[in-house]
C-alpha cells in the first residue's frame, strides 16, 4: 500500500467525521466538475446504507461527515471515468476550490473499494429567503397561462421541471392553484437547511402524503407521492427540481369538496380583521359568515367554508385567553390613563389567585355621590370563560334611568367574599354607604350587609320572593316567607327611600344589556373591555336625556300653576310621573279636619273601591316648615309628592312645590352641585341673583370650561 494513503474508504470516512479535519488532497486521484446549469437540474443519487455507493432515485441523502465539507449537503454518485483534472496537485486543487458560496460546481471523492466517484456540492453560506422580483422576467404563473393556450386539454396551470419562483410562498400558491384544478389539497413537506440555517430544499406535497400513525384511524394520509421538490437557484430563488404527478386516491370534483382541504380555505388578513372586530362585538358565528357573504356578493362566493371560520374564531378566543390576568391589568392601566378617577381593587387568596375583582370609573363615582342613596346588587350573570358570577351595582339617575355604578367578578358567593365586596365598594365610592340596597334572597349577602353596612336598609327583591312562593307552595315555605315579610312586603317599604324600586329588575336589566356586548365564554380582559362599552352606552342615553331636558318642549295637561312650576324643576321623565300623580289627584276631594293643618282626602268613588283599595288618606300640613306628610308615605319612598298631598296644596292655593319637597336628585340641576366653598355659585343660590352681570358672565364661562375639560381628557391635561 502507498505511503500516506488510507487503508480503505471506511477509514477515510471515519477520519473525515472528526472535528476540524483537513482532508489530504495529495492522494485524491480524481476531480470532476460540471457546468452550473447542468448540475442544477441533475437528480442527485442517494448513498446506500453500507460503505459502498450506488445510484438511486433523486432523493437528498444525509450522511455523517466533516461539518465544513459534507454534512447536510446534496450528493451525487455517478459511475464516471477519471477526469483530466485528476492529476492536479494539492495547491492547484485548493485554488480550484476557491469558488463563491453560491456556485453549483461540485468536487469529487474517489472510493478505491467501489471504483465510483462521489460528487459533492460546495457549502452555500447564509441565503436570503427570496430574491428580488425582476420587472422584465415573466413569472411562472404567466408562463403557465401562456402555455395553456397551446394545449387543447388538461389543467390551465401545470407545474414543469425548471420553473423558477422568487419565493416559497409564490411556489406554494402556484402549486395550490394547480391542486384546485385537479381536486386535491397540498401542504409543506420535508425541508433541508445548510449549516447557516438557510433553507436549501423544500417539498410541497399532496395533503394525503405520509401514512397514519395508527391502523384504525380516520386520517386521510394514504402514502400519496404527488409532490414538487424545490431547490435554490444561484440568484437566491427557487426552481422545480422534481415533479410527481400521480395520485393514489380519488380527487375532488365539486367546489364544496375542494373547499374542505385546508390549503383551499385560507382566510386573507383583511377578512381576519373583519371577523375579529365582529366577534369582539359579540356577533354570532352564523351572522359573521352571513356578513362576509354580503361582502363577496353571495354565500357561494366566499373562498372558505364555515368550518374554517369556526377554527379562526376559536383561535381568536385562545389569543384573548393567553395571559388573561396581565391583559386585564393592562386594560385597567389604559382606562386609568383616559380616566384619572378610575379605581379598581382585587382580592387574592394565600396562593396569589384572584378571588374577586372590582372596578369603577370616574363617572360612576360622581353619579354615586349624587344618586347613591338607593342601589340594587345582583349576581346572576354567568357567561364568562371561567363561569365566574358577575355582580352589578345599579342605581337610578335624575332621568329615572338605570346607571352602572360598578362591577365585580367573583369566584364564589360566600359570606366573607360578599363582605369584601360591599366594604370595598363603599371605599371606592368615597366612604359614603347607601341608604337602601336591594338584593335577591341570598343568605350570604344578608349576613355580609348586616356586618359591613349596619346603617343601610336591606330589602329583598319582591319579584324573586313571589316567584319562589309560586314554585314552592308548601306550608313550610309559606311560613318562612311570612316570618321574613319585613324584608320584602310593601308595607315595610313605607318610609324607606328606594327611588321607587322594589326589586332588582334594574340590575337584571343591566345584566341583560351586558349580554348584548359580551360574547359567551369571554375572557376576563375582554369582559372588562365590553363592560366599558356598556358604560358608554348608558352614558350616551343619559346625554340624550340631558339634551332633551335643556332643549325639549313641555306639554301641560291640567294647566295648574303647580304643574307649570314642576315642568321647570323636574327632568322630562320625572315630570311625566308628576303629571300622573297630578291627574290622580283630581279623583279626590278634601275635607278639612283641623283648620289649615289636618286634612282628609277621600276618593270620589270610595263606595266602589273600598272593598279592594284604600279610599281615604290623612294629610298633615306644617305651615312653619312648609311640609306635607301623607299616610301613603310616597314622598319618603320615592322623593315625589303623591296625588293626595297635591290635592291639598291645590285646595290651599299653593302654586309652587315647596322647596322642602323638591328632592334635588330628580331635578334638572342634579349634576350642577358644587363643593361647599363654591355653593354660592349654584343657579338657585340667592347670592347668584344679587351678583353683577359681569360676575354672572364669568361664572357661566368658567362652568363651560369645566364641562369641556370633564368630557375631554386632552383638554383636562392641557
XYZ file of C-alpha atoms in Angstrom:
718
model
C 0.000 0.000 0.000
C 1.283 3.505 -0.836
C 2.638 5.695 1.940
C 0.223 8.419 3.052
C -2.659 6.538 1.521
C -5.502 5.391 3.846
C -6.092 1.659 4.162
C -9.666 1.962 2.836
C -12.601 4.236 2.146
C -14.164 3.397 5.543
C -11.115 4.710 7.382
C -11.271 7.828 5.258
C -14.872 8.495 6.267
C -14.067 7.919 9.949
C -11.284 10.460 9.854
C -13.354 12.960 7.922
C -16.041 12.859 10.620
C -13.547 14.152 13.192
C -13.981 17.882 14.118
C -11.816 20.382 12.214
C -10.407 17.661 9.940
C -8.400 18.865 6.958
C -8.563 16.353 4.087
C -5.355 15.115 2.481
C -5.720 16.292 -1.077
C -2.495 14.669 -2.279
C -3.905 11.171 -2.526
C -7.174 12.117 -4.297
C -6.891 10.677 -7.812
C -9.860 12.397 -9.473
C -11.571 15.741 -9.568
C -14.789 16.127 -11.562
C -16.524 19.372 -12.368
C -19.778 20.109 -14.024
C -21.429 23.070 -15.589
C -23.558 25.068 -13.084
C -26.735 24.912 -15.126
C -26.477 21.216 -15.887
C -25.756 20.304 -12.272
C -28.689 22.398 -11.051
C -31.087 20.136 -12.941
C -29.340 16.843 -12.303
C -31.120 14.474 -9.960
C -28.729 13.681 -7.068
C -28.414 9.923 -6.461
C -28.622 8.553 -2.944
C -25.912 6.948 -0.831
C -26.588 3.360 0.169
C -26.649 2.197 3.785
C -23.232 0.453 3.608
C -19.820 1.846 2.723
C -20.312 1.246 -0.990
C -22.296 3.628 -3.164
C -24.879 3.102 -5.858
C -27.226 5.239 -7.947
C -30.812 5.590 -6.814
C -33.860 7.822 -7.048
C -33.324 11.582 -6.824
C -33.756 11.827 -3.044
C -31.416 14.025 -0.926
C -29.029 11.891 1.109
C -27.785 12.517 4.612
C -24.527 11.039 5.897
C -22.085 11.909 8.652
C -19.076 13.915 7.575
C -16.962 16.934 8.338
C -19.226 19.864 9.228
C -17.450 22.154 6.815
C -17.407 19.652 3.941
C -20.140 17.048 3.641
C -22.806 17.319 6.409
C -26.308 18.166 5.101
C -25.077 18.550 1.522
C -26.732 17.292 -1.624
C -24.625 14.468 -3.058
C -24.402 12.911 -6.479
C -22.975 9.474 -7.092
C -22.077 8.635 -10.670
C -20.051 5.896 -12.220
C -17.769 8.133 -14.299
C -14.198 7.710 -15.554
C -11.327 9.686 -14.225
C -11.297 13.275 -15.473
C -8.421 15.243 -16.844
C -8.185 17.163 -13.585
C -7.442 14.016 -11.606
C -3.668 14.587 -11.762
C -3.780 18.132 -10.329
C -1.597 18.782 -7.323
C -2.935 19.743 -3.917
C -2.243 23.506 -4.279
C -3.999 23.516 -7.644
C -6.943 21.728 -6.083
C -7.063 24.298 -3.312
C -7.107 27.049 -5.933
C -9.938 25.325 -7.764
C -11.910 25.158 -4.509
C -11.844 28.936 -4.009
C -15.281 29.349 -5.524
C -18.002 31.642 -4.200
C -20.567 30.098 -1.906
C -23.462 30.125 -4.359
C -21.606 28.245 -7.092
C -23.111 24.884 -8.056
C -19.704 23.382 -9.032
C -19.025 20.126 -7.201
C -15.833 18.305 -6.264
C -15.482 14.520 -6.371
C -14.285 11.926 -3.876
C -12.915 8.654 -5.189
C -13.500 5.327 -3.472
C -10.953 2.620 -4.330
C -13.233 -0.063 -2.933
C -16.132 0.695 -5.219
C -14.294 2.460 -8.034
C -17.007 5.147 -8.008
C -16.946 8.910 -7.800
C -18.836 10.868 -5.072
C -19.691 14.377 -6.218
C -20.282 16.998 -3.529
C -21.844 20.468 -3.872
C -19.996 23.292 -2.155
C -21.433 24.850 1.004
C -23.641 27.850 0.433
C -23.494 30.463 3.149
C -26.408 32.371 4.549
C -29.035 32.662 1.793
C -31.960 35.126 1.690
C -35.403 33.555 1.833
C -36.366 35.068 -1.513
C -34.954 37.028 -4.383
C -35.936 40.468 -5.569
C -38.638 40.385 -8.287
C -37.495 41.434 -11.722
C -39.766 43.571 -13.872
C -38.505 42.090 -17.125
C -38.833 38.476 -16.034
C -42.033 36.537 -16.534
C -43.475 34.749 -13.537
C -44.175 31.022 -13.513
C -47.904 31.743 -13.409
C -47.729 33.895 -16.537
C -45.685 31.279 -18.367
C -48.157 28.545 -17.412
C -51.114 30.652 -18.550
C -49.483 31.316 -21.919
C -48.682 27.644 -22.434
C -52.245 26.648 -21.562
C -53.413 28.314 -24.801
C -51.278 25.873 -26.748
C -52.850 22.840 -25.053
C -56.282 21.599 -26.057
C -56.982 19.857 -22.742
C -55.623 19.435 -19.253
C -55.148 21.862 -16.406
C -54.669 25.524 -17.154
C -51.873 25.732 -14.609
C -49.412 22.850 -14.669
C -46.009 22.611 -12.927
C -42.939 21.819 -15.046
C -39.394 20.955 -14.051
C -37.200 24.034 -14.213
C -39.938 26.588 -13.397
C -38.485 29.328 -11.192
C -40.082 31.299 -8.374
C -38.974 34.303 -6.390
C -40.028 32.828 -3.032
C -41.524 29.758 -1.397
C -44.970 31.347 -0.892
C -45.108 32.064 -4.627
C -44.316 28.421 -5.390
C -46.868 27.274 -2.819
C -49.601 29.469 -4.322
C -48.737 28.247 -7.825
C -48.967 24.582 -6.828
C -52.103 25.323 -4.835
C -53.806 26.730 -7.929
C -52.863 23.560 -9.781
C -54.212 21.388 -6.964
C -57.522 23.330 -7.024
C -57.957 22.485 -10.714
C -57.059 18.852 -10.231
C -59.022 18.366 -6.999
C -56.638 17.809 -4.076
C -55.009 19.801 -1.314
C -51.379 20.498 -0.543
C -49.130 21.234 2.395
C -45.479 21.890 3.096
C -43.437 18.683 3.311
C -39.870 17.904 4.406
C -37.223 20.569 4.025
C -33.480 20.905 4.481
C -31.203 23.642 5.774
C -27.486 24.220 5.396
C -25.139 24.832 8.353
C -26.025 28.537 8.188
C -29.668 27.645 8.869
C -30.745 28.757 5.414
C -33.320 26.593 3.682
C -31.954 24.959 0.527
C -34.643 22.359 -0.249
C -38.390 22.243 0.227
C -41.036 19.673 -0.685
C -44.654 20.699 -1.267
C -46.685 17.526 -1.082
C -50.222 16.311 -1.503
C -52.434 16.540 1.574
C -52.633 12.722 1.616
C -48.864 12.288 1.807
C -47.493 10.111 4.578
C -49.025 7.253 6.497
C -51.319 7.358 9.523
C -49.790 6.624 12.911
C -52.480 4.080 13.747
C -54.072 1.467 11.547
C -57.678 2.025 12.615
C -57.951 5.767 12.048
C -59.916 8.400 10.129
C -56.778 10.039 8.761
C -56.701 10.907 5.046
C -52.993 10.068 4.796
C -52.572 7.192 2.347
C -48.954 7.495 1.231
C -49.622 9.609 -1.855
C -46.354 10.518 -3.593
C -47.585 13.510 -5.621
C -45.332 16.486 -4.927
C -42.965 19.117 -6.246
C -39.414 19.437 -4.938
C -37.843 22.890 -4.895
C -34.113 23.671 -4.939
C -32.335 27.019 -4.719
C -31.076 28.898 -7.776
C -27.846 30.872 -7.998
C -29.716 34.170 -7.565
C -31.456 33.027 -4.307
C -34.677 31.991 -5.978
C -36.330 28.574 -6.188
C -36.922 26.162 -9.049
C -38.832 22.900 -9.503
C -36.286 20.131 -9.373
C -38.776 17.277 -9.405
C -42.497 16.968 -10.146
C -44.537 13.879 -9.322
C -47.995 13.989 -10.809
C -49.759 10.716 -10.000
C -52.093 10.246 -7.020
C -53.189 7.012 -5.350
C -56.542 8.343 -4.136
C -59.686 9.895 -5.500
C -59.817 13.568 -6.456
C -62.455 16.116 -5.511
C -64.815 17.251 -8.254
C -67.283 19.685 -6.679
C -66.328 23.103 -5.356
C -67.678 22.293 -1.902
C -65.469 19.205 -1.687
C -62.372 21.146 -2.724
C -63.013 23.758 -0.009
C -62.644 21.069 2.636
C -58.891 20.947 2.025
C -57.061 23.327 4.431
C -54.972 24.791 1.597
C -58.123 25.934 -0.235
C -59.907 27.609 2.657
C -57.319 30.193 3.554
C -58.665 33.428 5.066
C -56.922 36.605 3.973
C -55.666 39.120 6.602
C -58.342 41.729 5.840
C -61.135 39.194 6.339
C -59.477 38.062 9.568
C -59.538 41.639 10.859
C -63.216 41.896 9.943
C -64.007 38.627 11.726
C -62.044 39.716 14.789
C -63.935 43.005 15.014
C -67.288 41.292 14.582
C -66.500 38.678 17.214
C -65.247 41.335 19.621
C -68.649 42.970 19.299
C -70.492 39.751 20.172
C -71.673 38.881 16.659
C -72.527 35.191 16.347
C -70.694 32.797 14.053
C -73.602 32.398 11.622
C -74.119 36.147 11.377
C -70.392 36.687 10.817
C -70.456 34.213 7.928
C -73.511 35.972 6.504
C -71.843 39.397 6.761
C -68.763 38.101 4.948
C -71.043 36.642 2.268
C -72.514 40.102 1.693
C -69.005 41.451 1.058
C -68.316 38.727 -1.530
C -71.684 39.120 -3.236
C -73.205 35.834 -2.071
C -72.536 32.955 0.275
C -71.339 30.795 -2.635
C -68.511 33.218 -3.428
C -66.872 33.006 -0.001
C -63.394 31.471 -0.544
C -63.573 29.385 2.639
C -66.176 27.369 4.484
C -67.866 27.777 7.850
C -65.632 25.182 9.448
C -62.514 27.252 8.807
C -64.325 30.326 10.140
C -65.142 28.413 13.333
C -61.474 27.470 13.650
C -60.461 31.117 13.255
C -62.952 32.224 15.921
C -61.584 29.586 18.289
C -58.082 30.876 17.612
C -59.196 34.435 18.395
C -60.687 33.270 21.688
C -57.451 31.488 22.585
C -55.470 34.639 21.834
C -57.701 36.626 24.183
C -57.295 33.999 26.904
C -53.498 33.926 26.877
C -52.014 35.932 29.776
C -55.540 36.872 30.765
C -54.624 38.434 34.106
C -51.849 40.539 32.588
C -54.126 41.712 29.782
C -56.808 42.578 32.327
C -54.481 44.833 34.274
C -53.219 46.323 31.020
C -56.837 47.189 30.225
C -57.165 48.781 33.658
C -53.990 50.777 33.021
C -55.391 52.093 29.743
C -58.624 53.091 31.471
C -56.663 54.909 34.177
C -54.815 56.910 31.530
C -58.106 58.000 29.983
C -59.879 58.477 33.312
C -57.730 59.629 36.290
C -60.614 58.816 38.660
C -60.814 55.167 37.575
C -60.444 52.767 40.502
C -60.021 49.011 40.778
C -59.434 46.548 43.589
C -58.511 42.873 43.749
C -58.997 40.206 46.409
C -56.420 37.393 46.274
C -56.047 34.243 48.331
C -52.924 32.992 50.107
C -51.615 31.452 46.878
C -51.965 34.667 44.893
C -55.030 33.590 42.907
C -57.769 36.104 42.204
C -60.920 35.620 44.268
C -62.684 38.866 43.366
C -62.051 41.792 41.054
C -63.929 45.097 41.299
C -63.678 48.258 39.241
C -65.488 51.549 38.635
C -64.792 54.708 36.653
C -64.855 58.390 37.486
C -68.308 58.994 36.016
C -69.823 56.213 38.138
C -68.194 57.564 41.286
C -69.613 61.002 40.585
C -73.046 59.513 39.911
C -72.909 57.568 43.169
C -72.222 60.814 45.024
C -75.467 62.198 43.586
C -77.697 59.130 43.226
C -76.137 56.540 45.533
C -78.877 56.743 48.157
C -80.684 53.703 46.692
C -78.944 50.927 44.771
C -79.502 47.319 43.708
C -76.998 44.476 43.546
C -77.446 41.197 41.692
C -75.079 38.323 40.798
C -76.941 36.344 38.176
C -74.628 36.823 35.180
C -72.516 33.692 34.419
C -71.347 33.748 30.804
C -67.624 34.486 31.145
C -64.921 31.965 30.362
C -64.346 30.964 33.978
C -68.035 30.727 34.870
C -67.468 33.450 37.477
C -70.554 35.200 38.908
C -70.665 38.830 37.905
C -72.249 41.398 40.182
C -73.549 44.799 39.109
C -74.219 47.786 41.329
C -77.033 49.733 39.679
C -78.734 52.982 40.660
C -81.247 55.497 39.279
C -80.334 58.945 37.972
C -82.415 62.116 37.748
C -83.901 60.974 34.426
C -85.196 57.788 36.072
C -82.657 55.789 34.067
C -80.552 52.895 35.278
C -76.916 53.848 35.846
C -73.983 51.455 36.252
C -72.077 52.229 39.442
C -69.596 49.368 39.475
C -68.930 45.755 38.558
C -67.310 42.848 40.345
C -66.215 39.382 39.219
C -66.382 36.689 41.908
C -65.069 33.154 42.172
C -67.592 32.203 44.861
C -70.623 33.578 46.683
C -69.525 33.075 50.275
C -70.167 35.441 53.149
C -66.544 36.563 53.517
C -66.373 37.344 49.799
C -69.521 39.491 49.928
C -68.171 41.274 52.998
C -65.137 42.304 50.982
C -67.343 43.301 48.033
C -69.611 45.683 49.977
C -66.778 47.098 52.084
C -64.598 47.734 49.042
C -67.484 49.223 47.049
C -68.172 51.813 49.740
C -64.449 52.534 49.945
C -64.121 53.098 46.183
C -67.161 55.384 46.268
C -65.685 57.691 48.878
C -66.801 56.011 52.108
C -70.488 57.010 51.991
C -72.763 53.950 52.426
C -76.089 53.770 50.558
C -79.348 54.416 52.370
C -81.060 51.379 50.845
C -79.823 48.317 48.997
C -81.959 45.698 47.255
C -80.712 42.168 46.578
C -82.114 38.719 45.933
C -82.734 36.115 48.638
C -79.101 35.279 49.275
C -78.328 34.424 52.869
C -74.621 35.156 52.425
C -75.439 38.667 51.163
C -77.801 39.268 54.061
C -75.153 38.390 56.639
C -72.474 40.420 54.847
C -74.654 43.544 54.550
C -75.630 43.344 58.223
C -71.950 43.163 59.204
C -70.490 45.748 56.814
C -73.445 48.164 56.300
C -75.342 48.180 59.595
C -76.979 51.561 58.925
C -78.172 50.613 55.427
C -81.723 49.349 54.901
C -81.614 45.949 53.253
C -84.622 44.717 51.314
C -85.225 41.700 49.127
C -86.453 41.726 45.585
C -90.205 41.227 45.818
C -90.324 39.592 42.404
C -87.877 36.854 43.423
C -89.786 36.164 46.631
C -93.139 35.826 44.867
C -91.662 33.642 42.136
C -90.207 31.220 44.650
C -93.506 31.257 46.517
C -95.256 30.016 43.373
C -92.643 27.326 42.810
C -92.747 26.094 46.426
C -96.287 26.424 47.796
C -95.761 24.125 50.796
C -96.841 25.176 54.263
C -93.231 25.352 55.482
C -92.294 27.656 52.648
C -95.259 29.913 53.307
C -94.367 30.139 56.974
C -90.753 31.037 56.192
C -91.828 33.728 53.749
C -94.227 35.160 56.298
C -91.569 35.261 59.003
C -89.275 37.394 56.818
C -92.043 39.609 55.445
C -90.286 42.760 56.678
C -87.654 42.095 54.000
C -89.987 42.193 51.007
C -93.603 43.142 51.858
C -94.775 46.533 50.601
C -95.876 47.942 53.988
C -92.316 47.562 55.248
C -91.029 49.657 52.356
C -93.008 52.618 53.716
C -90.785 55.401 54.914
C -87.682 53.830 53.337
C -86.307 55.684 50.359
C -85.938 53.253 47.442
C -86.203 55.632 44.467
C -89.398 53.786 43.532
C -87.561 50.442 43.330
C -88.948 47.299 44.963
C -86.942 44.690 43.028
C -83.574 44.065 41.440
C -85.113 44.437 37.998
C -82.737 47.235 37.087
C -79.691 45.064 37.849
C -81.175 42.186 35.879
C -81.964 44.539 33.022
C -78.364 45.779 33.060
C -77.179 42.172 33.039
C -79.363 41.535 30.014
C -77.907 44.560 28.251
C -74.403 43.376 29.085
C -75.114 40.090 27.305
C -75.561 42.123 24.140
C -71.948 43.315 24.400
C -70.099 40.337 25.918
C -69.777 37.138 23.837
C -70.363 33.829 25.649
C -67.227 32.382 27.206
C -65.427 35.725 27.147
C -62.040 36.062 28.819
C -61.637 38.346 31.799
C -59.814 41.111 29.930
C -62.407 41.137 27.159
C -65.174 41.116 29.762
C -63.724 44.282 31.297
C -63.481 45.977 27.908
C -67.044 45.026 26.978
C -68.249 46.313 30.333
C -66.733 49.655 29.356
C -68.857 49.559 26.189
C -71.979 49.066 28.293
C -70.941 52.037 30.407
C -70.519 54.132 27.278
C -73.948 53.068 26.017
C -75.612 54.153 29.257
C -73.752 57.462 29.182
C -74.990 58.103 25.659
C -78.583 57.531 26.740
C -78.090 59.909 29.616
C -76.573 62.553 27.335
C -79.670 62.334 25.139
C -81.931 62.935 28.133
C -79.765 65.846 29.251
C -80.101 67.460 25.841
C -83.820 66.791 25.860
C -84.229 68.432 29.286
C -82.355 71.523 28.086
C -83.942 71.991 24.663
C -87.102 69.922 24.570
C -90.559 71.408 24.923
C -93.036 70.693 27.721
C -96.630 69.532 27.283
C -99.013 70.582 30.061
C -102.206 68.642 30.794
C -104.106 70.415 33.560
C -102.878 73.978 33.290
C -102.453 74.227 37.063
C -99.780 76.704 38.220
C -98.131 73.980 40.243
C -97.807 71.903 37.062
C -96.059 74.788 35.352
C -93.633 75.038 38.254
C -92.926 71.302 38.217
C -92.114 71.423 34.491
C -89.313 73.883 35.205
C -87.605 71.965 38.007
C -88.067 68.285 37.130
C -86.486 66.414 34.244
C -88.895 65.404 31.436
C -89.161 61.803 32.652
C -89.807 62.788 36.253
C -92.232 65.456 35.142
C -94.132 62.709 33.349
C -94.510 60.871 36.686
C -95.556 64.104 38.367
C -98.324 64.597 35.793
C -99.628 61.099 36.582
C -99.843 61.975 40.269
C -101.477 65.312 39.445
C -104.029 63.556 37.259
C -104.821 61.098 40.053
C -105.321 63.980 42.496
C -108.392 65.055 40.516
C -110.223 61.936 41.762
C -110.060 63.070 45.408
C -111.965 65.594 47.457
C -110.535 67.378 50.500
C -112.163 67.533 53.892
C -110.560 69.897 56.406
C -110.374 68.394 59.906
C -108.177 70.951 61.690
C -108.110 74.420 60.235
C -105.164 74.666 57.833
C -103.223 71.748 59.320
C -105.025 68.397 59.070
C -106.971 67.175 56.057
C -108.768 64.008 54.969
C -108.551 63.191 51.276
C -111.243 60.816 50.031
C -111.729 59.188 46.646
C -114.868 60.233 44.787
C -115.689 56.546 44.066
C -114.952 55.369 47.561
C -118.043 53.149 47.807
C -116.956 51.096 44.777
C -113.243 50.936 45.620
C -113.293 50.416 49.381
C -113.670 46.630 49.003
C -110.297 46.235 47.291
C -108.466 49.557 47.802
C -107.943 52.202 50.415
C -110.014 55.314 49.694
C -109.140 57.774 52.487
C -105.773 59.278 53.437
C -104.806 61.777 56.085
C -102.542 64.652 55.093
C -100.865 66.837 57.740
C -99.543 70.271 56.800
C -96.874 72.143 58.801
C -97.146 75.830 57.903
C -93.875 76.746 59.585
C -91.766 74.153 57.769
C -93.991 74.115 54.686
C -94.093 70.337 54.682
C -96.871 67.886 53.812
C -96.993 64.395 55.272
C -99.373 61.834 53.836
C -100.246 58.412 55.183
C -99.211 56.784 51.910
C -95.596 57.989 52.560
C -94.914 58.152 48.838
C -92.613 61.126 49.205
C -90.476 59.265 51.733
C -90.397 56.231 49.416
C -89.579 57.859 46.057
C -88.956 61.567 46.703
C -92.016 62.964 44.886
C -95.306 64.275 46.275
C -98.317 61.995 45.991
C -101.687 62.913 44.490
C -103.231 63.267 47.973
C -100.771 65.983 49.024
C -101.089 67.706 45.653
C -104.881 67.812 46.082
C -104.473 69.564 49.447
C -101.905 72.013 48.028
C -104.254 72.988 45.204
C -107.111 73.461 47.642
C -104.896 75.771 49.726
C -103.998 77.809 46.653
C -100.313 76.887 46.656
C -98.905 77.499 43.175
C -95.368 76.140 43.616
C -93.934 72.982 45.105
C -92.331 73.807 48.476
C -88.549 73.662 48.475
C -88.662 71.088 51.283
C -90.412 68.666 48.886
C -88.084 69.165 45.914
C -85.547 66.360 46.007
C -82.530 67.538 44.091
C -81.752 64.103 42.652
C -84.860 64.381 40.398
C -84.250 67.933 39.147
C -82.634 69.301 36.016
C -79.765 70.731 38.075
C -78.830 67.459 39.775
C -75.413 67.405 38.077
C -74.635 71.003 38.927
C -73.750 70.506 42.556
C -70.698 72.409 43.712
C -68.206 71.922 46.544
C -69.022 73.632 49.811
C -66.778 76.660 49.148
C -68.463 77.183 45.739
C -72.073 76.686 46.774
C -72.786 80.399 46.237
C -72.367 79.812 42.501
C -75.330 77.453 42.244
C -78.006 78.581 39.787
C -80.629 78.652 42.501
C -78.378 80.312 45.096
C -79.642 83.711 46.377
C -76.114 85.041 46.113
C -76.150 84.482 42.358
C -79.253 86.606 41.970
C -77.534 89.630 43.544
C -74.223 89.458 41.644
C -73.317 91.747 38.794
C -73.765 90.882 35.150
C -70.016 90.650 34.690
C -69.744 88.198 37.584
C -72.538 86.029 36.142
C -70.949 86.036 32.690
C -67.588 84.966 34.092
C -69.278 82.250 36.096
C -71.008 80.801 33.032
C -67.764 80.871 31.042
C -65.885 79.079 33.830
C -68.566 76.395 34.024
C -68.322 75.819 30.248
C -64.545 75.363 30.538
C -65.030 72.884 33.360
C -67.522 70.912 31.289
C -65.137 70.834 28.307
C -62.306 69.524 30.482
C -64.611 66.960 32.065
C -65.663 65.454 28.733
C -62.231 65.553 27.032
C -59.150 64.090 28.790
C -56.777 66.004 26.477
C -58.425 69.308 27.394
C -58.165 68.360 31.061
C -54.413 67.742 30.793
C -53.722 70.967 28.894
